[in-house]
XYZ file of C-alpha atoms in Angstrom:
759
model
C 44.955 106.396 209.621
C 41.692 107.244 207.890
C 41.310 109.459 204.829
C 38.835 109.542 201.918
C 39.788 107.695 198.747
C 39.336 110.923 196.815
C 38.638 114.382 198.171
C 35.487 114.641 196.053
C 34.362 111.009 196.335
C 31.633 112.021 198.791
C 30.357 115.049 196.866
C 26.596 114.684 196.292
C 25.274 114.908 192.774
C 24.752 118.447 191.565
C 21.005 117.878 191.175
C 20.681 116.925 194.838
C 22.595 119.810 196.413
C 21.986 123.534 196.699
C 23.650 125.863 194.227
C 26.789 127.667 195.315
C 26.240 130.911 197.215
C 27.445 134.091 195.445
C 29.496 134.705 198.606
C 29.585 132.664 201.787
C 27.293 134.598 204.166
C 28.747 136.986 206.735
C 25.409 138.102 208.248
C 21.994 136.726 209.207
C 20.468 138.789 206.428
C 22.580 136.939 203.856
C 21.608 133.623 205.465
C 17.927 134.552 205.216
C 18.348 135.446 201.559
C 19.826 131.994 200.939
C 17.002 130.376 202.887
C 19.274 129.118 205.672
C 18.068 128.814 209.232
C 21.457 127.613 210.509
C 25.053 127.162 209.333
C 26.593 123.712 209.487
C 30.065 125.199 209.855
C 31.176 128.705 210.779
C 34.714 129.720 209.846
C 36.154 132.489 212.044
C 39.097 134.200 210.349
C 41.572 136.946 211.189
C 41.658 138.105 207.542
C 39.197 140.113 205.504
C 36.979 137.665 203.593
C 38.082 137.448 199.966
C 36.366 134.712 197.975
C 39.404 133.460 196.113
C 41.369 130.163 196.337
C 44.488 132.005 197.512
C 42.732 132.762 200.812
C 42.303 129.898 203.258
C 38.861 130.742 204.609
C 37.402 130.843 201.088
C 39.129 127.658 199.957
C 38.025 125.608 202.981
C 34.554 127.163 202.888
C 34.010 126.339 199.221
C 35.389 122.801 199.622
C 32.873 122.149 202.402
C 30.111 123.826 200.401
C 30.812 121.430 197.517
C 30.270 118.566 199.973
C 26.755 119.880 200.658
C 27.434 121.812 203.878
C 26.284 125.344 204.694
C 29.297 127.479 205.589
C 29.270 130.962 207.096
C 32.158 133.388 207.629
C 32.869 135.594 210.643
C 35.704 137.876 209.596
C 37.880 139.803 212.043
C 35.390 139.851 214.935
C 35.897 142.082 217.962
C 37.548 139.593 220.303
C 36.926 141.520 223.501
C 33.616 139.711 224.017
C 31.831 136.581 222.795
C 28.894 138.465 221.240
C 30.422 138.882 217.727
C 30.944 135.103 217.663
C 27.175 134.658 217.930
C 26.505 136.819 214.860
C 25.505 133.877 212.634
C 23.940 131.801 215.375
C 25.041 128.407 216.592
C 26.795 126.195 214.009
C 25.319 122.708 213.711
C 28.678 120.892 213.380
C 31.648 123.023 214.454
C 33.507 126.323 214.557
C 36.591 126.432 212.321
C 39.175 128.864 213.728
C 41.945 130.378 211.589
C 44.286 133.317 212.119
C 44.331 133.845 208.346
C 46.942 133.439 205.642
C 49.734 134.612 207.958
C 50.769 133.885 211.495
C 49.250 136.699 213.557
C 52.525 137.583 215.287
C 54.486 137.816 212.036
C 51.612 139.747 210.515
C 51.621 142.350 213.270
C 55.291 142.678 214.270
C 58.486 143.417 212.361
C 61.702 141.443 212.811
C 62.642 144.032 215.459
C 59.393 143.337 217.371
C 57.932 146.711 216.385
C 54.244 146.949 215.519
C 53.617 147.284 211.790
C 51.683 150.292 210.550
C 49.694 148.280 207.998
C 47.930 144.911 207.826
C 47.877 143.745 204.199
C 44.976 141.349 204.854
C 42.610 144.013 206.212
C 40.420 146.532 204.409
C 42.422 149.696 203.718
C 45.397 148.068 205.451
C 44.023 149.025 208.862
C 46.197 147.581 211.683
C 45.118 146.028 214.990
C 42.071 144.249 213.599
C 43.109 140.921 215.102
C 44.579 139.930 218.479
C 48.035 138.553 219.112
C 47.992 134.734 218.889
C 44.687 134.958 217.088
C 43.886 131.238 217.021
C 44.012 130.931 220.807
C 41.925 134.049 221.467
C 39.275 133.257 218.834
C 38.965 129.657 220.057
C 38.400 130.824 223.635
C 35.730 133.334 222.577
C 33.950 130.794 220.368
C 33.865 128.411 223.344
C 32.325 131.175 225.449
C 29.710 131.814 222.760
C 28.566 128.174 222.509
C 30.217 125.863 224.987
C 28.866 122.646 223.463
C 30.039 123.294 219.875
C 33.275 121.537 218.777
C 36.193 123.918 218.206
C 38.502 123.034 215.309
C 41.658 125.123 214.864
C 43.804 125.316 211.744
C 45.810 127.603 209.426
C 49.554 128.215 209.362
C 49.463 129.668 212.883
C 48.099 126.432 214.326
C 50.431 124.328 212.158
C 53.538 126.115 213.409
C 52.468 125.817 217.037
C 51.322 122.213 217.189
C 54.079 121.159 219.615
C 56.126 123.060 222.205
C 57.887 125.833 220.300
C 60.192 128.795 220.793
C 58.251 132.061 220.655
C 60.431 134.954 219.490
C 58.057 137.669 220.702
C 58.052 136.513 224.336
C 61.571 134.994 224.093
C 60.553 131.738 225.703
C 59.376 128.239 224.805
C 55.581 128.117 224.780
C 53.244 125.162 225.012
C 51.431 123.684 222.038
C 48.494 125.804 220.932
C 46.151 122.898 221.776
C 46.137 123.210 225.592
C 46.155 127.008 225.405
C 43.202 127.234 222.988
C 41.369 124.258 224.551
C 40.369 123.229 221.022
C 38.905 119.789 220.365
C 41.013 119.178 217.270
C 43.924 120.831 215.455
C 44.258 120.453 211.670
C 47.786 121.066 210.402
C 49.093 121.467 206.897
C 46.759 121.694 203.904
C 43.676 120.340 205.614
C 41.152 119.670 202.835
C 41.148 115.896 203.339
C 40.848 116.051 207.124
C 38.124 118.689 207.239
C 35.965 116.946 204.635
C 36.183 113.615 206.444
C 35.634 115.327 209.799
C 32.507 117.169 208.617
C 30.930 114.002 207.228
C 31.639 112.011 210.379
C 30.242 114.705 212.667
C 27.231 114.976 210.372
C 26.709 111.230 210.786
C 26.503 111.719 214.546
C 30.014 110.686 215.571
C 31.347 112.386 218.705
C 34.333 114.705 218.213
C 36.083 112.982 221.151
C 36.034 109.681 219.250
C 37.606 110.968 216.035
C 41.239 110.112 216.572
C 42.338 108.507 213.299
C 42.474 111.405 210.823
C 45.858 112.159 209.300
C 47.036 115.725 209.769
C 45.260 116.190 213.087
C 46.354 116.796 216.655
C 44.469 116.513 219.936
C 44.887 116.229 223.696
C 44.751 112.804 225.357
C 45.352 111.397 228.855
C 48.982 110.624 229.655
C 50.032 107.314 228.142
C 46.987 107.004 225.850
C 47.369 104.742 222.795
C 44.871 104.057 219.986
C 45.022 100.306 220.665
C 46.797 97.498 222.435
C 48.761 96.725 219.278
C 50.506 100.117 219.338
C 54.065 100.586 220.581
C 55.979 103.651 221.803
C 59.489 104.613 220.727
C 61.356 107.204 222.695
C 62.708 109.919 220.393
C 66.244 108.997 221.432
C 65.820 105.822 219.356
C 65.399 108.041 216.292
C 68.262 110.399 217.125
C 70.538 110.149 220.159
C 70.901 113.452 222.066
C 73.089 114.408 224.987
C 76.332 112.839 226.080
C 76.974 109.271 225.018
C 77.655 106.999 227.974
C 80.922 105.021 227.726
C 80.600 101.273 227.241
C 82.111 99.093 230.025
C 85.622 97.852 229.383
C 85.370 94.088 228.599
C 88.945 93.596 229.846
C 88.394 95.266 233.200
C 89.058 92.870 236.150
C 85.721 93.462 237.861
C 83.918 90.796 239.928
C 81.268 88.861 238.016
C 77.695 89.805 238.829
C 75.508 86.690 238.882
C 72.441 88.313 240.384
C 70.707 88.467 237.049
C 71.521 84.903 235.965
C 68.896 82.190 236.098
C 69.650 78.671 237.259
C 69.573 75.829 234.752
C 66.361 74.514 236.255
C 64.692 77.947 236.041
C 65.797 78.297 232.423
C 64.237 74.915 231.481
C 61.085 75.819 233.363
C 60.784 79.102 231.432
C 61.638 77.538 228.098
C 58.840 77.878 225.549
C 58.917 76.031 222.266
C 57.862 78.241 219.341
C 57.474 76.997 215.801
C 59.639 78.679 213.178
C 57.637 80.383 210.462
C 59.335 81.115 207.174
C 57.903 84.293 205.636
C 58.298 85.648 202.139
C 60.016 88.981 201.576
C 56.666 90.622 200.855
C 55.207 89.263 204.104
C 58.166 90.548 206.100
C 57.843 93.994 204.506
C 54.103 94.103 205.165
C 54.662 93.093 208.805
C 57.364 95.738 209.230
C 55.121 98.417 207.701
C 52.205 97.473 209.940
C 54.468 97.698 212.970
C 55.868 101.043 211.753
C 52.389 102.475 211.178
C 51.358 101.538 214.713
C 54.327 103.155 216.407
C 54.297 106.553 218.067
C 57.492 108.525 218.745
C 57.507 110.160 222.164
C 59.204 113.562 222.092
C 60.775 115.091 225.207
C 58.103 116.725 227.358
C 57.341 120.436 227.314
C 58.716 120.765 230.855
C 62.026 119.372 229.572
C 62.455 121.301 226.307
C 61.481 124.664 227.809
C 64.614 124.610 229.981
C 67.045 122.363 228.069
C 68.376 123.763 224.754
C 69.961 120.442 223.761
C 66.691 118.549 224.187
C 64.817 121.306 222.353
C 67.207 121.003 219.387
C 66.919 117.215 219.515
C 63.114 117.515 219.447
C 63.270 119.834 216.440
C 65.487 117.397 214.563
C 63.233 114.402 215.261
C 60.123 116.410 214.364
C 61.538 117.223 210.925
C 62.779 113.673 210.351
C 59.181 112.528 210.887
C 57.633 114.880 208.315
C 57.397 112.757 205.151
C 53.772 111.537 204.789
C 55.097 108.329 203.250
C 56.977 107.195 206.372
C 56.198 109.610 209.215
C 54.997 108.139 212.476
C 52.651 109.658 215.006
C 54.256 111.960 217.589
C 53.328 112.530 221.215
C 54.599 115.125 223.688
C 53.679 115.454 227.342
C 52.240 118.769 228.494
C 51.845 118.469 232.250
C 49.483 115.611 233.095
C 48.191 115.268 229.533
C 49.716 114.497 226.141
C 49.571 116.307 222.806
C 49.092 113.618 220.153
C 49.901 114.327 216.490
C 48.888 111.904 213.756
C 51.132 111.614 210.651
C 50.960 114.479 208.114
C 48.130 114.622 205.554
C 48.515 112.792 202.264
C 49.194 115.175 199.346
C 46.343 115.918 196.956
C 46.467 114.268 193.553
C 46.239 116.421 190.434
C 42.504 115.860 189.885
C 41.872 116.797 193.525
C 43.934 119.979 193.178
C 41.910 120.827 190.071
C 38.680 120.207 191.952
C 39.708 122.557 194.769
C 40.723 125.416 192.450
C 37.816 124.954 189.999
C 35.116 125.597 192.613
C 32.658 128.492 192.322
C 34.721 131.323 193.784
C 33.443 134.873 193.342
C 37.095 135.899 192.887
C 36.548 139.178 194.739
C 36.340 140.637 198.267
C 32.982 140.364 200.012
C 30.642 143.214 198.965
C 30.467 144.477 202.559
C 33.928 146.035 202.104
C 32.629 148.330 199.377
C 35.457 150.105 197.588
C 37.994 149.559 200.354
C 41.488 148.645 199.235
C 42.795 145.317 200.577
C 46.556 145.205 199.799
C 46.835 141.397 199.755
C 44.002 141.184 197.234
C 45.553 143.822 195.006
C 48.752 141.797 195.049
C 47.271 138.468 193.892
C 44.045 139.182 192.007
C 45.685 138.750 188.584
C 47.931 135.848 189.626
C 47.418 132.075 189.421
C 48.602 129.501 191.951
C 49.745 126.462 189.964
C 51.231 124.298 192.753
C 51.882 123.977 196.481
C 54.692 122.574 198.628
C 58.468 122.996 198.412
C 61.284 120.442 198.603
C 63.978 123.079 199.100
C 63.970 122.684 202.876
C 65.395 126.150 203.626
C 65.818 126.222 207.391
C 64.371 129.732 207.832
C 61.190 128.988 205.856
C 57.881 127.685 207.251
C 56.600 126.076 204.046
C 58.084 122.702 204.977
C 56.358 122.623 208.371
C 53.019 123.628 206.842
C 52.673 122.444 203.239
C 55.385 119.786 203.204
C 58.083 118.859 200.685
C 55.978 116.957 198.133
C 54.888 119.101 195.202
C 51.145 119.097 194.472
C 50.380 120.490 191.029
C 47.304 121.448 189.069
C 46.683 120.225 185.550
C 47.354 122.414 182.548
C 43.626 122.745 181.588
C 42.734 123.846 185.141
C 45.409 126.560 185.094
C 44.321 127.827 181.694
C 40.667 127.904 182.803
C 41.568 130.122 185.747
C 43.421 132.523 183.460
C 40.272 132.770 181.344
C 38.202 133.423 184.484
C 40.546 136.270 185.421
C 40.230 137.690 181.919
C 36.425 137.477 181.905
C 35.415 138.073 185.547
C 38.035 140.081 187.425
C 37.473 143.827 187.386
C 40.355 145.974 186.249
C 42.116 143.274 184.235
C 44.148 144.821 181.413
C 45.669 141.707 179.902
C 48.652 141.014 182.192
C 48.817 137.944 184.417
C 51.021 139.053 187.316
C 52.248 135.571 188.270
C 52.044 131.873 187.474
C 53.648 130.308 190.505
C 53.374 129.259 194.115
C 55.846 128.850 196.976
C 58.483 128.476 194.237
C 58.127 129.528 190.617
C 59.699 126.500 188.973
C 58.855 123.358 190.955
C 55.695 122.680 188.958
C 55.255 118.892 188.506
C 58.775 118.147 189.719
C 58.833 114.991 191.787
C 60.826 111.951 192.792
C 61.430 109.546 189.918
C 60.343 106.581 192.045
C 57.300 106.647 194.331
C 58.770 103.989 196.625
C 61.959 106.006 197.077
C 59.913 109.124 197.802
C 57.854 107.344 200.466
C 60.939 106.022 202.245
C 63.123 109.147 201.971
C 64.124 111.019 205.132
C 66.236 113.767 203.543
C 65.474 117.256 204.785
C 65.961 118.695 201.288
C 65.903 117.306 197.749
C 68.358 119.959 196.538
C 70.840 120.348 199.389
C 73.772 119.770 199.651
C 73.263 118.776 196.018
C 70.342 117.977 193.768
C 69.237 114.404 194.429
C 69.799 111.987 191.528
C 66.242 110.720 192.043
C 64.653 114.144 191.635
C 63.064 114.862 188.281
C 64.128 118.298 187.063
C 62.400 118.351 183.673
C 60.897 121.817 183.140
C 59.157 120.937 179.851
C 55.665 120.750 181.405
C 56.111 124.197 182.927
C 57.343 125.567 179.602
C 54.199 124.169 177.984
C 52.004 125.964 180.549
C 53.828 129.248 179.880
C 53.408 128.965 176.112
C 49.720 128.051 176.224
C 48.975 130.722 178.845
C 50.337 133.568 176.769
C 48.548 132.202 173.677
C 45.101 132.675 175.275
C 43.182 135.415 173.426
C 43.137 138.631 175.438
C 46.311 137.814 177.359
C 49.032 140.316 176.538
C 51.680 139.316 179.052
C 52.321 136.554 181.578
C 54.862 137.493 184.251
C 56.596 135.269 186.786
C 56.759 136.952 190.190
C 57.218 134.001 192.553
C 60.752 133.402 193.776
C 62.795 131.303 191.361
C 64.872 128.298 192.441
C 67.799 129.046 190.166
C 69.854 125.956 191.040
C 67.041 123.945 189.436
C 66.574 126.365 186.552
C 70.141 125.957 185.309
C 69.405 122.289 184.725
C 67.086 123.416 181.920
C 68.597 126.109 179.670
C 65.454 125.907 177.523
C 63.384 126.952 180.533
C 65.682 129.857 181.376
C 65.520 131.045 177.768
C 61.704 130.794 177.742
C 61.470 132.636 181.045
C 63.904 135.405 180.156
C 62.553 135.939 176.650
C 58.844 136.110 177.458
C 58.065 136.274 181.196
C 60.335 138.824 182.890
C 58.988 142.324 183.155
C 62.440 143.874 183.455
C 63.074 142.449 186.955
C 63.262 138.870 188.198
C 63.290 137.922 191.881
C 65.696 135.266 193.101
C 66.959 134.536 196.587
C 70.636 133.690 197.118
C 70.048 134.882 200.732
C 73.812 135.159 201.385
C 77.239 134.774 199.805
C 79.221 133.106 202.591
C 79.350 129.327 202.930
C 79.364 129.575 206.727
C 75.847 131.025 206.604
C 74.566 129.174 203.556
C 75.211 125.792 205.169
C 72.949 126.816 208.074
C 70.287 127.917 205.594
C 70.582 124.789 203.439
C 71.030 127.021 200.404
C 73.392 126.488 197.430
C 76.670 128.379 197.172
C 76.830 131.739 195.438
C 78.334 129.906 192.462
C 74.792 128.794 191.622
C 73.759 132.443 191.396
C 76.754 133.218 189.169
C 75.834 130.336 186.847
C 72.225 131.486 186.559
C 73.213 135.126 186.050
C 75.403 134.162 183.082
C 72.462 132.391 181.485
C 70.085 135.229 182.354
C 72.358 137.866 180.829
C 72.988 135.756 177.734
C 69.305 135.153 176.962
C 68.356 138.753 177.793
C 70.963 139.939 175.263
C 69.670 137.511 172.650
C 66.128 138.789 173.235
C 67.313 142.397 172.941
C 66.039 143.275 176.418
C 67.558 145.155 179.356
C 66.587 143.036 182.349
C 67.921 142.732 185.860
C 68.010 140.177 188.624
C 66.712 141.184 192.040
C 68.529 139.056 194.620
C 67.179 138.871 198.152
C 69.414 138.570 201.206
C 68.850 137.917 204.903
C 70.694 139.702 207.689
C 71.452 138.212 211.113
C 70.644 134.621 210.176
C 71.929 132.042 212.696
C 75.506 131.099 211.893
C 76.278 134.537 210.454
C 79.257 136.416 211.870
C 80.087 140.104 211.528
C 82.787 139.097 209.019
C 80.212 137.201 206.961
C 78.032 140.296 206.734
C 81.030 142.446 205.843
C 81.957 140.065 203.024
C 78.390 140.175 201.762
C 78.465 143.985 201.794
C 81.709 143.959 199.792
C 80.126 141.537 197.313
C 77.141 143.859 196.929
C 79.432 146.815 196.319
C 81.507 144.894 193.802
C 78.339 143.974 191.895
C 76.961 147.514 192.278
C 73.807 146.524 194.159
C 72.193 149.228 196.242
C 69.558 147.567 198.426
C 66.603 149.712 199.381
C 64.619 147.191 201.421
C 66.247 144.373 203.325
C 65.092 141.463 205.458
C 66.313 140.651 208.951
C 65.929 137.078 210.105
C 62.701 136.479 212.038
C 62.579 133.272 214.115
C 59.258 131.680 213.140
C 57.878 128.892 215.347
C 59.310 125.401 214.685
C 61.639 126.379 211.804
C 65.074 124.751 212.063
C 66.815 128.135 211.892
C 64.681 129.208 214.855
C 66.033 126.203 216.737
C 69.571 127.421 215.960
C 68.655 130.921 217.147
C 67.186 129.685 220.431
C 69.551 126.824 221.325
C 72.800 127.712 219.467
C 72.769 124.080 218.308
C 72.556 122.780 214.740
C 69.624 120.340 214.292
C 70.795 119.505 210.764
C 73.203 117.084 212.468
C 73.036 114.926 215.564
C 72.724 117.123 218.628
C 74.825 116.585 221.750
C 76.170 118.711 224.564
C 79.478 118.941 222.699
C 78.126 119.329 219.150
C 78.629 122.386 216.952
C 77.816 125.762 218.462
C 75.950 128.065 216.088
C 76.923 131.701 216.589
C 73.770 133.788 216.558
C 73.075 137.519 216.385
C 70.602 137.946 219.222
C 71.239 141.431 220.640
C 69.458 144.335 219.033
C 72.686 146.175 218.257
C 74.330 143.256 216.444
C 71.162 142.659 214.426
C 71.150 146.353 213.474
C 74.809 146.136 212.419
C 74.133 143.109 210.226
C 71.199 144.885 208.630
C 73.288 148.032 208.154
C 75.896 146.068 206.174
C 73.187 145.214 203.631
C 72.464 148.929 203.257
C 76.010 150.215 203.403
C 75.072 153.097 201.064
C 72.580 154.634 203.532
C 74.123 157.617 205.397
C 72.040 156.790 208.464
C 73.997 153.543 208.820
C 77.493 155.023 208.502
C 78.086 155.899 212.192
C 77.108 152.364 213.227
C 79.227 150.804 210.462
C 82.273 152.964 211.257
C 82.117 151.778 214.859
C 81.684 148.149 213.751
C 84.511 148.257 211.203
C 86.854 149.836 213.729
C 86.120 147.131 216.303
C 86.681 144.455 213.634
C 90.061 145.948 212.742
C 88.820 146.914 209.270
C 89.214 150.655 209.466
C 90.910 150.387 206.056
C 87.395 150.177 204.543
C 86.506 153.683 205.772
C 87.561 156.468 203.432
C 86.674 158.552 200.421
C 87.776 156.471 197.436
C 86.271 153.573 195.497
C 88.336 151.060 197.419
C 86.453 151.936 200.596
C 83.084 150.582 201.675
C 81.768 153.681 203.447
C 82.999 157.296 203.437
C 84.889 158.917 206.262
C 83.077 161.557 208.353
C 82.229 164.466 206.096
C 82.354 162.306 202.955
C 79.477 161.236 200.715
C 78.338 158.099 198.924
C 79.565 159.614 195.654
C 83.118 159.304 196.949
C 82.950 155.529 197.353
C 80.377 154.820 194.619
C 80.834 157.245 191.733
C 78.086 155.571 189.693
C 75.527 157.141 192.046
C 76.572 160.676 191.211
C 74.057 163.041 189.650
C 71.190 161.087 191.256
C 71.462 158.093 188.947
C 69.580 155.711 191.248
C 68.098 153.377 188.653
C 65.104 151.627 190.169
C 63.045 153.406 192.810
C 62.506 152.494 196.457
C 59.444 150.359 195.854
C 61.442 147.901 193.807
C 63.708 146.576 196.566
C 67.019 147.139 194.794
C 68.685 149.824 192.751
C 69.382 148.884 189.189
C 72.856 147.495 188.522
C 74.746 149.952 186.321
C 78.093 150.113 184.628
C 80.658 152.028 186.587
C 81.132 155.443 185.096
C 84.050 157.280 186.673
C 84.106 160.918 185.446
C 87.070 162.103 183.382
C 90.052 163.147 185.388
C 88.985 161.158 188.421
C 91.882 159.651 190.290
C 89.942 157.366 192.587
C 91.263 153.854 192.850
C 88.978 151.172 191.370
C 87.201 149.133 194.005
C 88.902 145.811 194.723
C 86.967 143.072 196.495
C 88.776 141.034 199.116
C 90.300 137.791 198.017
C 87.896 134.892 198.288
C 87.681 131.275 197.338
C 86.752 130.469 193.754
C 83.052 129.711 193.664
C 82.306 126.419 191.881
C 79.737 126.274 189.123
C 76.426 124.823 190.262
C 76.748 122.263 187.489
C 79.780 120.816 189.231
C 77.794 120.286 192.446
C 75.032 118.280 190.824
C 75.302 114.552 191.355
C 74.697 112.707 188.128
C 74.914 109.094 187.181
C 78.123 108.331 185.344
C 77.667 107.749 181.628
C 79.313 104.672 180.098
C 82.497 105.391 178.222
C 82.099 105.639 174.462
C 83.098 102.496 172.634
C 86.299 102.599 170.642
C 85.887 102.992 166.918
C 85.242 99.592 165.363
C 84.738 97.840 168.696
C 81.814 95.507 169.149
C 78.968 96.611 171.432
C 79.533 95.606 175.043
C 83.265 95.117 174.663
C 85.942 97.326 176.184
């Protein structure tokens, strides 16, 4: 596989390249002002153009600009004709097609498949500014506009649809986005390396049809195509055996001997070939094995097979995820009719200096002037925040980060982060001194990595922290603590908040970090995501037990008290996740009531393309283990009513949910939880929430609706009340997270007076 030595190794000297454009042009008038007669690359995006590294079109555009290419932006074009795709003229090298920062279907539809009223990535939140399955539609229109221009598709939408995948919105398995979009090349994951190399090779006159060796790319090829004669094909069943296992023949069975396949002695001598024995060193054997591994492609079951066979679909999902580590992943191929979709191994992660180079480019750090004073919700959310890393090794089955960014953490350097904070302070309008977030996909994975590079490159675990934290994972938070301290010491910075979701099972490994966080970086509320309380569901999510939450909460409360602050945790939960039963949701509701949480906004599981939880939803099989016809069946809430019931349990305090919950509790044989005292979950007909939750009397709601959860409060039963205190159902004792962490055993202390090394 080909990739540049360094992302910026081919950047021309500053004196020999044009200065950065104030904004990448969105019109011919802007091109004329810059003195351009033609764009080298035109990026077509489904988002409003915001020139900031948190937005994909700006990041890719500025990276290419730094390489000396002229990049234009077509933002949210009218897709009903090809004319808007001709707005900037014909690109010299290629069209780059992206749906934007979100998958277009998730962006437009709720978990209940209802159209959203607002699009956060559009000016003034206006909906319906992009088509469903944006990448496919834009690619087709760009092809209509200029049929001879290469079409390159990317973004998270393309990444999540690079092979045959279950599509929740049509409730069927769809083909890879490649044959549907008819694109020349698909870039998946963080594509800086691939797009830089691609642009230079096209600029040098290479044909797009001949570029087949870039990591992180996918393309269509004739059936059976291989890069060379020295390549071999492994069927996916050699990686993981699906289906029923055929019984081996009984060696003691009295069956007649079959000699049809035996050669005569004369034929054997005739076929005998004398080969010299070569003794190789260990290093030579390893190098030979690696070369053979790197020139092996794994053939996945064909689209025509997985669309109708749930077991083979689940098997495909499992193999796909096992081949996701850039250090050892092999190429994948999947037949789509008479042609194959070929996927090269994932892109190599960026090194720290490369990450710095990407984020230190000349971004305007603002929406394009053409939007005037329009409000763009996504911009308002992140304009005072700083992205310090990418990737996540958590491996949560419902999350798409693994399929897109990968499990290896890519971090920026401390000076680069501090420079961006200074840029926000000096250049971003409306800044009042508060940095809203220093984070990324996870708040506290900054610079955490495997202790041994060789182990990391050979690892095939789906998660570094499940079922326990790997002994080879570095969990030292000291570098992150240093960033926090230096960030808040910058003149003009009054407060640095942490808003990204916290991985609390890692945080408890570093009490110093928790103390630093709680004392200085929590603005009253801290988001964490236990997602559920029941082991049955958590094992399907690959999330730690609720004991991890309890451990972190003790530390959080302790350090908040020491700091003299009233602060609260905001836990997030998911309803209707695969593997969740009605009883699981009931137990979660009882846990919420016991802990006095009143959820205002809740999340229902949405099956995103290629996620492992989506595989469970579609196939009712568990791809976390070997998949067979007889393997574990994953119970899944698929009907609309059951999904509504599960969601209602999370908001048991909402009167609108009570009729549905009364019906559900009665059918579950738990009518004892309906009544008008504290021991009940919901009131009987004619009752009120005050009857079952006295702390809500007199309108004491705590935090408002916009803040996801009501504030936990002490129970305050009025004098003279005779209601029985709420008693949670008996449950298993939750172990401390510290007891689940695998650690290397320490040598026993030597007896007093004993010599070193002696027992």
